Amino acid sequence: PSLRISYLLAARAAGPAMVSDVAVQSILNNTADAVEEMIEGLVLLNPSLKRLGSHNVVVRASLDRSKVALVSGGGSGHEPSHAGWVGEGMLSAAVCGAVFASPSTAAVLAAILHVTGPAGCLVVVKNYTGDRLNFGLACEHAKALGLSVELVVVGDDCALPHRGLGIAGRRGLAGALLVHKVAGAAAAAGGSLEKVAAEARSTAASLGTVGVALKTCHPFGTLVEERIAAGSMEVGLGIHGEPGASLARLAPADAIVDEMLRMIVSTEEGCSYLALPRGERVALLVNNLGAATPIEMCVVARRAITALRSVHGVCVSRVYSGAFMTSLDMSGVSLSLLRLDDERIARLDAPAAPLAWPASATPAADAAPLPPPELPSGAQTRHVPPADATTPPILSSEQQAATLRAVRAAAEAVCALEPLLTEWDQKVGDGDCGATLQAGGRAVLADCASYALSHPAAAVAGLCYSVSRGMGGTSGVLYAIFLSSVRAELANASLAAAPTSAQMAAAFC
């Protein structure tokens, strides 16, 4: 309760949620038919999948009922979960409810009856009330019909302290996917129902997940609402758009990741779910909650891997990054950690047919770059060009100092103008002009102390070098061409003293 109160107080301080009178736009025919049409599209894209009658249930087209079947599911809106994990080595069937709503007991029972043979069926669900009730009741009906069925509930959330969980327990989050993979591999290997269920429960008990979002999700057909104010983020939220455990100021990516990892591996009283001793082997799941860009995902993965290794002293044996369990268009990520042993690693590495499952999961030892190739003699692309040693200085010490001050002032002014330049370019172009010019300005500021200011042509060559290495885009190469031409004009002028204004005008025009 205290966490909930602190969240509400922080949200009130941040201001009211912004609700517009415009409905969320989507590329759908009818929101009521979205899940059914999504399933039809999915089976058309994948011949190894079939829909089960009129139910929103996706099953394997070919089943080996001599092995334990694996059923999961829940509300839609989390794609590729859950239908995207149906296939050899993972789920036998996925039951899809409406967006963020548990499927019906009848649909779950139909899935269990279809896939279950003599070996039995394991049903895996995330810890949400609707899922536990509907899947649990379907399991009891199936048992009454004489089928061997086990139910495993996954709760991997590490955001709430034990005292704040009440009778509901920990929420099920993206870590449930790793339970699907381990259990699916155990079933594919011919394990008994008892063995597969035991591995699923052990995996669920070795999981921890925390999510962070900058913007909440927008269910189809609802009014656009932005609960999270600009400059803020929610920490420890679920996958249905429910508020997070706390509201915090937006921080740099490294700080966000560090806090998420701290929460997962916390040893604090009342908050300890996944204490990891140094040297422990783990699998890391970096999950896109819907609208995080690939750039953001790589930045998050970079920090998570390096921090786990250097700060927490654990071995990241496997890493998976992508959209595994989304929340529609939520702008955020979640991190999941799973303790590993040899058997669990073998289960994760076992073949899996679903296309959404990553092909490779072993991280690199480091991100050290390869050495660049050696360049031809005279190529001035790896260092600031020097002055001609055979030519005496053209500018005096005072003139060189004045030139350096002017170059620095100009570069600092360009950097300061980045927001305005970006705004202008967003109106008429692609919006990269401000950042590109700022990158050039920063390169000039970093290099200018090394410019050969005693010779005007060499000084301009230094500017050209900085612009060439610091700026991309069309403007970068145009400025480099322009400065290269200026350097050539000044060199051809055979200057014996500081260039006159007419000479400078001729060089720049």
Coordinates of C-alpha atoms in Angstrom, one line a residue:
P1 CA 0.0 0.0 0.0
S2 CA 2.8 2.5 0.8
L3 CA 4.3 1.9 -2.7
R4 CA 0.9 2.6 -4.2
I5 CA 0.5 5.8 -2.2
S6 CA 4.0 7.0 -3.1
Y7 CA 3.2 6.3 -6.8
L8 CA 0.0 8.3 -6.6
L9 CA 1.7 11.2 -4.9
A10 CA 4.5 11.2 -7.5
A11 CA 1.9 11.0 -10.3
R12 CA 0.0 13.9 -8.8
A13 CA 3.2 16.0 -8.6
A14 CA 3.9 15.2 -12.2
G15 CA 0.5 16.5 -13.3
P16 CA -2.7 14.9 -14.5
A17 CA -2.7 12.3 -17.3
M18 CA -3.2 13.8 -20.7
V19 CA -6.3 12.4 -22.3
S20 CA -7.4 13.5 -25.7
D21 CA -10.7 13.2 -27.4
V22 CA -9.1 11.3 -30.3
A23 CA -9.2 7.5 -30.4
V24 CA -6.1 5.4 -30.9
Q25 CA -5.4 5.0 -34.6
S26 CA -4.7 1.5 -35.9
I27 CA -4.6 -0.5 -39.1
L28 CA -7.5 -2.8 -38.4
N29 CA -10.8 -3.6 -39.9
N30 CA -12.7 -3.8 -36.7
T31 CA -11.3 -3.9 -33.1
A32 CA -13.8 -6.6 -32.2
D33 CA -12.3 -8.9 -34.9
A34 CA -8.7 -8.0 -34.4
V35 CA -7.6 -11.1 -32.6
E36 CA -9.4 -13.5 -34.9
E37 CA -8.0 -11.9 -38.0
M38 CA -4.5 -11.8 -36.4
I39 CA -4.7 -15.6 -35.9
E40 CA -5.9 -16.1 -39.5
G41 CA -2.9 -14.0 -40.8
L42 CA -0.5 -15.9 -38.5
V43 CA -1.5 -19.3 -39.8
L44 CA -1.4 -18.1 -43.4
L45 CA 2.2 -17.0 -42.8
N46 CA 3.2 -20.2 -41.1
P47 CA 2.0 -23.6 -42.7
S48 CA 3.1 -25.4 -39.5
L49 CA 0.3 -23.7 -37.5
K50 CA -3.5 -24.2 -37.5
R51 CA -6.4 -22.6 -35.9
L52 CA -8.6 -24.9 -33.7
G53 CA -12.2 -24.7 -34.9
S54 CA -13.9 -21.4 -34.1
H55 CA -11.8 -20.9 -31.0
N56 CA -9.0 -18.3 -30.9
V57 CA -6.5 -21.1 -30.3
V58 CA -3.4 -21.8 -32.4
V59 CA -2.0 -25.3 -32.5
R60 CA 0.7 -27.2 -34.3
A61 CA -0.5 -28.6 -37.6
S62 CA 1.3 -31.9 -36.7
L63 CA 1.3 -33.2 -33.2
D64 CA 3.2 -36.1 -31.5
R65 CA 0.8 -37.1 -28.8
S66 CA 3.2 -39.6 -27.4
K67 CA 5.1 -36.7 -25.8
V68 CA 3.9 -34.3 -23.2
A69 CA 1.9 -31.4 -24.6
L70 CA 2.6 -27.8 -23.6
V71 CA -0.3 -25.3 -23.5
S72 CA -0.1 -21.6 -22.6
G73 CA -1.8 -18.4 -23.4
G74 CA -3.5 -15.3 -22.1
G75 CA -4.7 -12.0 -23.3
S76 CA -3.6 -10.8 -26.7
G77 CA -1.6 -7.6 -27.2
H78 CA 1.7 -9.3 -26.1
E79 CA 2.7 -10.6 -29.5
P80 CA 4.6 -12.7 -30.4
S81 CA 3.4 -14.2 -27.1
H82 CA 1.7 -16.5 -27.0
A83 CA 0.8 -17.8 -30.5
G84 CA 4.2 -17.0 -31.8
W85 CA 5.8 -19.7 -29.6
V86 CA 3.7 -22.6 -31.0
G87 CA 6.0 -25.1 -32.7
E88 CA 8.2 -28.1 -32.1
G89 CA 10.4 -27.5 -29.1
M90 CA 8.1 -25.0 -27.4
L91 CA 4.2 -24.8 -27.2
S92 CA 1.8 -27.3 -28.6
A93 CA -1.0 -24.8 -28.4
A94 CA -1.6 -21.1 -27.4
V95 CA -5.0 -19.8 -26.3
C96 CA -5.6 -16.2 -27.2
G97 CA -8.0 -14.0 -25.3
A98 CA -9.1 -10.5 -26.3
V99 CA -6.6 -7.7 -25.9
F100 CA -5.4 -7.9 -22.2
A101 CA -8.2 -10.3 -21.3
S102 CA -7.9 -13.9 -20.3
P103 CA -9.4 -16.4 -22.8
S104 CA -12.5 -18.4 -21.8
T105 CA -12.4 -21.7 -19.9
A106 CA -14.1 -23.3 -23.0
A107 CA -11.3 -22.2 -25.3
V108 CA -8.6 -23.4 -22.9
L109 CA -10.3 -26.8 -22.5
A110 CA -10.6 -27.2 -26.2
A111 CA -6.8 -26.6 -26.6
I112 CA -6.0 -29.2 -23.8
L113 CA -8.4 -31.8 -25.3
H114 CA -6.9 -31.4 -28.8
V115 CA -3.2 -31.7 -27.9
T116 CA -3.2 -34.1 -25.0
G117 CA -2.3 -37.8 -25.4
P118 CA -1.2 -40.6 -23.1
A119 CA 1.9 -38.6 -22.0
G120 CA -0.3 -35.8 -20.5
C121 CA -0.3 -32.0 -20.8
L122 CA 1.5 -29.2 -18.9
V123 CA -0.3 -25.9 -18.8
V124 CA 1.9 -22.8 -18.1
V125 CA 0.3 -19.5 -17.3
K126 CA 1.4 -16.1 -15.9
N127 CA 0.2 -15.1 -12.5
Y128 CA -2.9 -13.0 -13.3
T129 CA -6.2 -13.7 -11.7
G130 CA -8.2 -14.2 -14.9
D131 CA -5.6 -16.6 -16.4
R132 CA -5.3 -18.6 -13.2
L133 CA -9.1 -19.0 -12.9
N134 CA -9.8 -19.8 -16.6
F135 CA -6.8 -22.1 -17.2
G136 CA -7.1 -23.6 -13.7
L137 CA -10.8 -24.5 -14.2
A138 CA -10.1 -25.9 -17.6
C139 CA -7.3 -28.1 -16.1
E140 CA -9.8 -29.4 -13.5
H141 CA -12.4 -30.2 -16.3
A142 CA -9.7 -32.0 -18.2
K143 CA -8.7 -34.1 -15.2
A144 CA -12.3 -35.0 -14.6
L145 CA -12.4 -36.3 -18.1
G146 CA -9.4 -38.6 -17.3
L147 CA -6.5 -36.6 -18.7
S148 CA -3.2 -36.2 -17.0
V149 CA -2.7 -32.4 -16.6
E150 CA -0.4 -30.3 -14.5
L151 CA -0.6 -26.5 -14.0
V152 CA 2.5 -24.2 -13.5
V153 CA 2.0 -20.6 -12.6
V154 CA 4.9 -18.2 -13.4
G155 CA 5.4 -15.0 -11.3
D156 CA 8.8 -13.4 -12.0
D157 CA 8.1 -9.8 -11.1
C158 CA 10.8 -8.3 -8.7
A159 CA 9.4 -4.8 -8.5
L160 CA 7.1 -5.2 -5.4
P161 CA 8.3 -6.1 -1.9
H162 CA 6.9 -9.3 -0.4
R163 CA 4.8 -7.3 2.0
G164 CA 3.1 -5.5 -0.8
L165 CA 2.0 -8.6 -2.7
G166 CA -0.9 -9.7 -0.6
I167 CA -2.5 -12.9 -1.7
A168 CA -2.1 -12.2 -5.4
G169 CA 1.7 -12.9 -5.5
R170 CA 4.2 -11.8 -8.1
R171 CA 3.0 -10.8 -11.5
G172 CA 4.0 -13.0 -14.5
L173 CA 6.2 -11.1 -17.0
A174 CA 8.4 -11.8 -19.9
G175 CA 10.5 -14.3 -18.0
A176 CA 7.6 -16.8 -18.6
L177 CA 9.0 -17.2 -22.1
L178 CA 12.1 -18.9 -20.7
V179 CA 9.8 -21.4 -18.8
H180 CA 8.1 -22.2 -22.1
K181 CA 11.5 -22.9 -23.7
V182 CA 12.9 -25.1 -21.0
A183 CA 9.6 -27.0 -20.6
G184 CA 9.2 -27.3 -24.3
A185 CA 12.7 -28.7 -24.8
A186 CA 12.1 -31.2 -21.9
A187 CA 8.9 -32.4 -23.5
A188 CA 10.5 -32.7 -26.9
A189 CA 13.3 -34.8 -25.4
G190 CA 10.6 -37.3 -24.2
G191 CA 10.5 -36.3 -20.5
S192 CA 7.6 -37.5 -18.4
L193 CA 4.8 -35.1 -17.3
E194 CA 6.3 -35.2 -13.8
K195 CA 9.8 -34.4 -15.1
V196 CA 8.6 -31.6 -17.5
A197 CA 6.5 -30.0 -14.8
A198 CA 9.4 -30.1 -12.3
E199 CA 11.7 -28.4 -14.7
A200 CA 9.1 -25.7 -15.4
R201 CA 8.6 -25.0 -11.7
S202 CA 12.3 -25.0 -11.0
T203 CA 12.8 -22.5 -13.9
A204 CA 10.0 -20.3 -12.7
A205 CA 11.6 -20.2 -9.2
S206 CA 14.9 -19.2 -10.7
L207 CA 13.6 -16.1 -12.6
G208 CA 13.5 -12.4 -12.0
T209 CA 12.1 -9.6 -14.2
V210 CA 11.7 -5.8 -14.0
G211 CA 10.2 -3.5 -16.6
V212 CA 10.5 0.2 -17.3
A213 CA 8.4 2.3 -19.6
L214 CA 8.5 5.9 -20.8
K215 CA 5.1 5.8 -22.4
T216 CA 2.1 3.6 -21.6
C217 CA 0.3 1.4 -24.1
H218 CA -2.7 2.4 -26.1
P219 CA -5.4 -0.3 -26.5
F220 CA -7.2 -0.2 -29.8
G221 CA -10.3 2.0 -30.0
T222 CA -9.6 3.8 -26.7
L223 CA -9.0 7.5 -26.2
V224 CA -5.3 8.4 -26.4
E225 CA -4.0 8.8 -22.9
E226 CA -0.4 9.6 -21.7
R227 CA -0.2 8.8 -18.1
I228 CA 3.5 9.2 -17.9
A229 CA 4.5 12.8 -18.1
A230 CA 7.4 14.0 -20.2
G231 CA 10.7 13.6 -18.4
S232 CA 9.4 10.7 -16.3
M233 CA 9.4 6.9 -16.4
E234 CA 7.5 4.2 -14.6
V235 CA 9.6 1.5 -13.0
G236 CA 8.3 -2.0 -12.2
L237 CA 5.2 -2.0 -14.3
G238 CA 3.2 -5.0 -15.7
I239 CA 2.4 -5.9 -19.3
H240 CA -1.2 -4.7 -19.4
G241 CA -0.7 -0.9 -19.0
E242 CA -1.2 -1.0 -15.2
P243 CA 0.8 1.6 -13.3
G244 CA 4.4 0.8 -12.2
A245 CA 5.6 0.3 -8.7
S246 CA 7.2 3.8 -8.7
L247 CA 7.4 6.9 -10.8
A248 CA 10.9 8.3 -11.4
R249 CA 12.6 11.0 -13.4
L250 CA 13.9 9.9 -16.7
A251 CA 17.6 8.9 -16.5
P252 CA 20.4 7.9 -18.9
A253 CA 20.1 4.3 -20.2
D254 CA 23.0 3.0 -18.1
A255 CA 21.5 4.4 -14.9
I256 CA 18.1 2.8 -15.8
V257 CA 19.6 -0.6 -16.5
D258 CA 21.7 -0.5 -13.3
E259 CA 18.5 0.2 -11.2
M260 CA 16.6 -2.6 -13.0
L261 CA 19.4 -5.1 -12.3
R262 CA 19.7 -3.9 -8.7
M263 CA 16.0 -4.6 -8.2
I264 CA 16.2 -8.1 -9.7
V265 CA 19.2 -9.2 -7.7
S266 CA 18.4 -7.3 -4.5
T267 CA 19.3 -9.0 -1.2
E268 CA 17.3 -6.4 0.9
E269 CA 14.9 -7.9 3.4
G270 CA 11.5 -8.2 1.9
C271 CA 12.8 -7.6 -1.6
S272 CA 15.0 -10.6 -2.3
Y273 CA 13.8 -12.8 -5.1
L274 CA 16.9 -13.7 -7.1
A275 CA 20.1 -13.3 -5.1
L276 CA 23.0 -14.1 -7.4
P277 CA 26.4 -15.1 -5.9
R278 CA 29.4 -14.0 -7.9
G279 CA 30.3 -16.5 -10.5
E280 CA 26.7 -17.6 -11.1
R281 CA 25.7 -18.4 -14.6
V282 CA 22.7 -16.6 -16.0
A283 CA 20.6 -16.1 -19.1
L284 CA 19.6 -12.5 -19.8
L285 CA 16.4 -11.7 -21.7
V286 CA 16.2 -8.1 -23.0
N287 CA 12.6 -7.7 -23.9
N288 CA 11.1 -4.9 -26.1
L289 CA 7.7 -3.9 -24.5
G290 CA 6.5 -2.7 -27.9
A291 CA 7.9 0.5 -29.2
A292 CA 11.6 0.6 -28.1
T293 CA 13.8 1.2 -31.2
P294 CA 16.6 -1.3 -32.1
I295 CA 19.1 1.4 -31.2
E296 CA 17.6 1.6 -27.7
M297 CA 17.5 -2.2 -27.4
C298 CA 21.2 -2.5 -28.2
V299 CA 22.2 0.3 -25.8
V300 CA 20.2 -1.5 -23.0
A301 CA 21.7 -4.9 -23.8
R302 CA 25.2 -3.4 -23.9
R303 CA 24.9 -2.0 -20.4
A304 CA 23.1 -5.1 -19.0
I305 CA 25.8 -7.5 -20.2
T306 CA 28.7 -5.3 -19.1
A307 CA 27.2 -4.5 -15.7
L308 CA 26.3 -8.1 -14.9
R309 CA 29.9 -9.0 -15.7
S310 CA 31.8 -6.1 -14.1
V311 CA 29.5 -5.0 -11.3
H312 CA 27.6 -8.2 -10.2
G313 CA 30.4 -10.6 -11.1
V314 CA 28.1 -13.1 -12.9
C315 CA 28.6 -15.0 -16.1
V316 CA 26.2 -14.1 -18.9
S317 CA 26.1 -17.5 -20.6
R318 CA 23.1 -16.8 -22.8
V319 CA 21.5 -13.5 -24.0
Y320 CA 18.3 -12.9 -25.9
S321 CA 17.2 -9.5 -27.2
G322 CA 14.0 -8.6 -29.1
A323 CA 10.3 -8.3 -28.8
F324 CA 9.2 -11.4 -26.9
M325 CA 6.3 -10.3 -24.7
T326 CA 5.1 -6.9 -25.7
S327 CA 2.4 -4.6 -24.4
L328 CA 1.0 -3.3 -27.7
D329 CA 2.9 0.0 -28.4
M330 CA 4.4 0.6 -24.9
S331 CA 7.7 2.4 -25.1
G332 CA 9.8 0.5 -22.7
V333 CA 11.9 -2.6 -22.0
S334 CA 12.1 -5.3 -19.4
L335 CA 15.1 -7.3 -18.2
S336 CA 14.8 -10.9 -17.1
L337 CA 17.5 -13.1 -15.4
L338 CA 17.4 -16.8 -15.2
R339 CA 19.9 -18.9 -13.1
L340 CA 21.5 -21.6 -15.3
D341 CA 23.0 -25.0 -14.8
D342 CA 24.2 -27.4 -17.5
E343 CA 20.8 -29.0 -17.9
R344 CA 19.0 -25.7 -18.3
I345 CA 21.6 -24.4 -20.8
A346 CA 21.0 -27.6 -22.8
R347 CA 17.2 -26.9 -22.7
L348 CA 17.7 -23.3 -23.9
D349 CA 20.0 -24.4 -26.7
A350 CA 17.8 -27.2 -27.9
P351 CA 16.2 -26.7 -31.4
A352 CA 12.9 -24.8 -31.4
A353 CA 10.7 -24.4 -34.5
P354 CA 9.0 -21.1 -33.7
L355 CA 10.4 -18.4 -36.0
A356 CA 10.3 -15.8 -33.2
W357 CA 12.8 -17.7 -31.1
P358 CA 16.4 -16.3 -31.7
A359 CA 18.8 -18.5 -33.6
S360 CA 21.8 -17.5 -31.5
A361 CA 22.2 -16.6 -27.9
T362 CA 25.9 -16.8 -26.8
P363 CA 27.2 -13.3 -26.1
A364 CA 30.6 -12.1 -27.3
A365 CA 33.4 -11.9 -24.8
D366 CA 33.8 -8.2 -25.4
A367 CA 33.0 -5.4 -27.8
A368 CA 36.6 -4.6 -28.7
P369 CA 36.9 -3.4 -32.3
L370 CA 39.3 -4.9 -34.9
P371 CA 42.3 -2.7 -35.8
P372 CA 41.7 -0.5 -38.8
P373 CA 43.6 -1.0 -42.0
E374 CA 46.8 0.9 -42.6
L375 CA 46.3 3.9 -44.9
P376 CA 48.6 5.0 -47.8
S377 CA 51.3 7.4 -46.9
G378 CA 50.1 11.0 -46.9
A379 CA 46.4 10.1 -46.3
Q380 CA 45.2 12.7 -43.8
T381 CA 42.2 10.9 -42.4
R382 CA 43.6 9.6 -39.1
H383 CA 45.3 12.6 -37.6
V384 CA 45.2 16.4 -37.8
P385 CA 47.3 17.5 -40.8
P386 CA 50.6 19.1 -39.9
A387 CA 52.0 22.3 -41.4
D388 CA 54.7 22.1 -44.1
A389 CA 57.9 21.9 -42.2
T390 CA 59.9 23.5 -45.0
T391 CA 57.8 26.7 -44.9
P392 CA 58.3 29.4 -42.2
P393 CA 55.3 30.4 -40.1
I394 CA 53.0 32.8 -41.8
L395 CA 50.9 33.9 -38.8
S396 CA 52.4 35.4 -35.6
S397 CA 51.7 33.9 -32.2
E398 CA 49.1 36.6 -31.5
Q399 CA 47.3 35.9 -34.8
Q400 CA 47.4 32.1 -34.1
A401 CA 45.8 32.7 -30.7
A402 CA 43.1 35.0 -32.2
T403 CA 42.4 32.3 -34.9
L404 CA 42.0 29.6 -32.2
R405 CA 39.7 31.7 -30.2
A406 CA 37.5 32.4 -33.2
V407 CA 37.4 28.8 -34.3
R408 CA 36.4 27.7 -30.7
A409 CA 33.7 30.4 -30.5
A410 CA 32.2 29.4 -33.8
A411 CA 32.2 25.7 -32.9
E412 CA 30.6 26.4 -29.5
A413 CA 27.9 28.6 -31.1
V414 CA 27.1 25.8 -33.6
C415 CA 26.8 23.3 -30.8
A416 CA 24.5 25.6 -28.8
L417 CA 22.2 26.0 -31.8
E418 CA 21.5 22.3 -32.2
P419 CA 17.9 22.5 -30.9
L420 CA 17.0 25.3 -33.2
L421 CA 18.7 23.8 -36.2
T422 CA 16.9 20.5 -35.5
E423 CA 13.6 22.2 -35.2
W424 CA 14.1 24.0 -38.5
D425 CA 15.2 20.8 -40.3
Q426 CA 12.2 18.9 -38.9
K427 CA 9.9 21.3 -40.7
V428 CA 11.7 21.0 -44.1
G429 CA 13.8 17.9 -44.0
D430 CA 14.6 14.8 -42.0
G431 CA 15.5 16.5 -38.7
D432 CA 19.2 15.5 -38.6
C433 CA 20.8 18.8 -39.4
G434 CA 21.2 20.0 -35.8
A435 CA 22.8 16.8 -34.5
T436 CA 25.1 16.6 -37.5
L437 CA 26.4 20.1 -37.2
Q438 CA 26.7 19.7 -33.4
A439 CA 28.8 16.5 -34.1
G440 CA 31.1 18.6 -36.4
G441 CA 31.3 21.3 -33.8
R442 CA 32.4 18.9 -31.1
A443 CA 35.0 17.4 -33.4
V444 CA 36.4 20.8 -34.1
L445 CA 36.5 21.6 -30.3
A446 CA 38.3 18.3 -29.7
D447 CA 40.9 18.9 -32.5
C448 CA 41.5 22.6 -32.7
A449 CA 44.3 22.8 -30.2
S450 CA 46.3 20.6 -32.6
Y451 CA 45.7 22.6 -35.7
A452 CA 48.7 24.0 -37.6
L453 CA 47.6 27.6 -37.1
S454 CA 50.9 29.0 -38.2
H455 CA 49.8 28.3 -41.8
P456 CA 46.3 29.3 -43.0
A457 CA 46.0 26.5 -45.5
A458 CA 47.1 23.9 -42.9
A459 CA 44.6 25.4 -40.4
V460 CA 41.8 25.0 -42.9
A461 CA 43.0 21.4 -43.6
G462 CA 42.6 20.8 -39.9
L463 CA 39.0 22.0 -40.0
C464 CA 38.4 19.8 -43.0
Y465 CA 39.8 16.8 -41.1
S466 CA 37.6 17.5 -38.1
V467 CA 34.4 17.9 -40.2
S468 CA 35.2 14.8 -42.2
R469 CA 35.6 12.6 -39.1
G470 CA 32.8 14.1 -37.1
M471 CA 30.0 14.8 -39.5
G472 CA 27.9 12.4 -41.5
G473 CA 24.9 13.1 -43.7
T474 CA 24.8 15.2 -46.8
S475 CA 25.9 18.4 -45.0
G476 CA 29.1 16.7 -43.6
V477 CA 30.5 15.8 -47.0
L478 CA 29.5 19.1 -48.5
Y479 CA 31.3 21.0 -45.8
A480 CA 34.3 18.8 -46.3
I481 CA 34.3 19.5 -50.0
F482 CA 33.9 23.2 -49.4
L483 CA 36.8 23.3 -46.8
S484 CA 39.0 21.2 -49.1
S485 CA 38.5 23.8 -51.8
V486 CA 39.3 26.7 -49.4
R487 CA 42.5 24.9 -48.4
A488 CA 43.5 24.5 -52.0
E489 CA 42.9 28.2 -52.8
L490 CA 44.9 29.4 -49.9
A491 CA 47.8 27.0 -50.7
N492 CA 47.8 28.2 -54.3
A493 CA 48.0 31.8 -53.2
S494 CA 51.6 31.3 -52.1
L495 CA 51.0 33.4 -49.0
A496 CA 54.0 35.1 -47.4
A497 CA 52.0 36.9 -44.7
A498 CA 48.5 36.7 -43.2
P499 CA 45.9 36.6 -46.0
T500 CA 44.1 39.8 -46.8
S501 CA 40.4 40.1 -46.7
A502 CA 40.3 39.9 -50.5
Q503 CA 42.4 36.7 -50.5
M504 CA 40.1 35.2 -47.9
A505 CA 37.0 36.2 -49.8
A506 CA 38.4 34.7 -53.0
A507 CA 39.2 31.4 -51.1
F508 CA 35.8 31.1 -49.6
C509 CA 33.9 32.1 -52.7

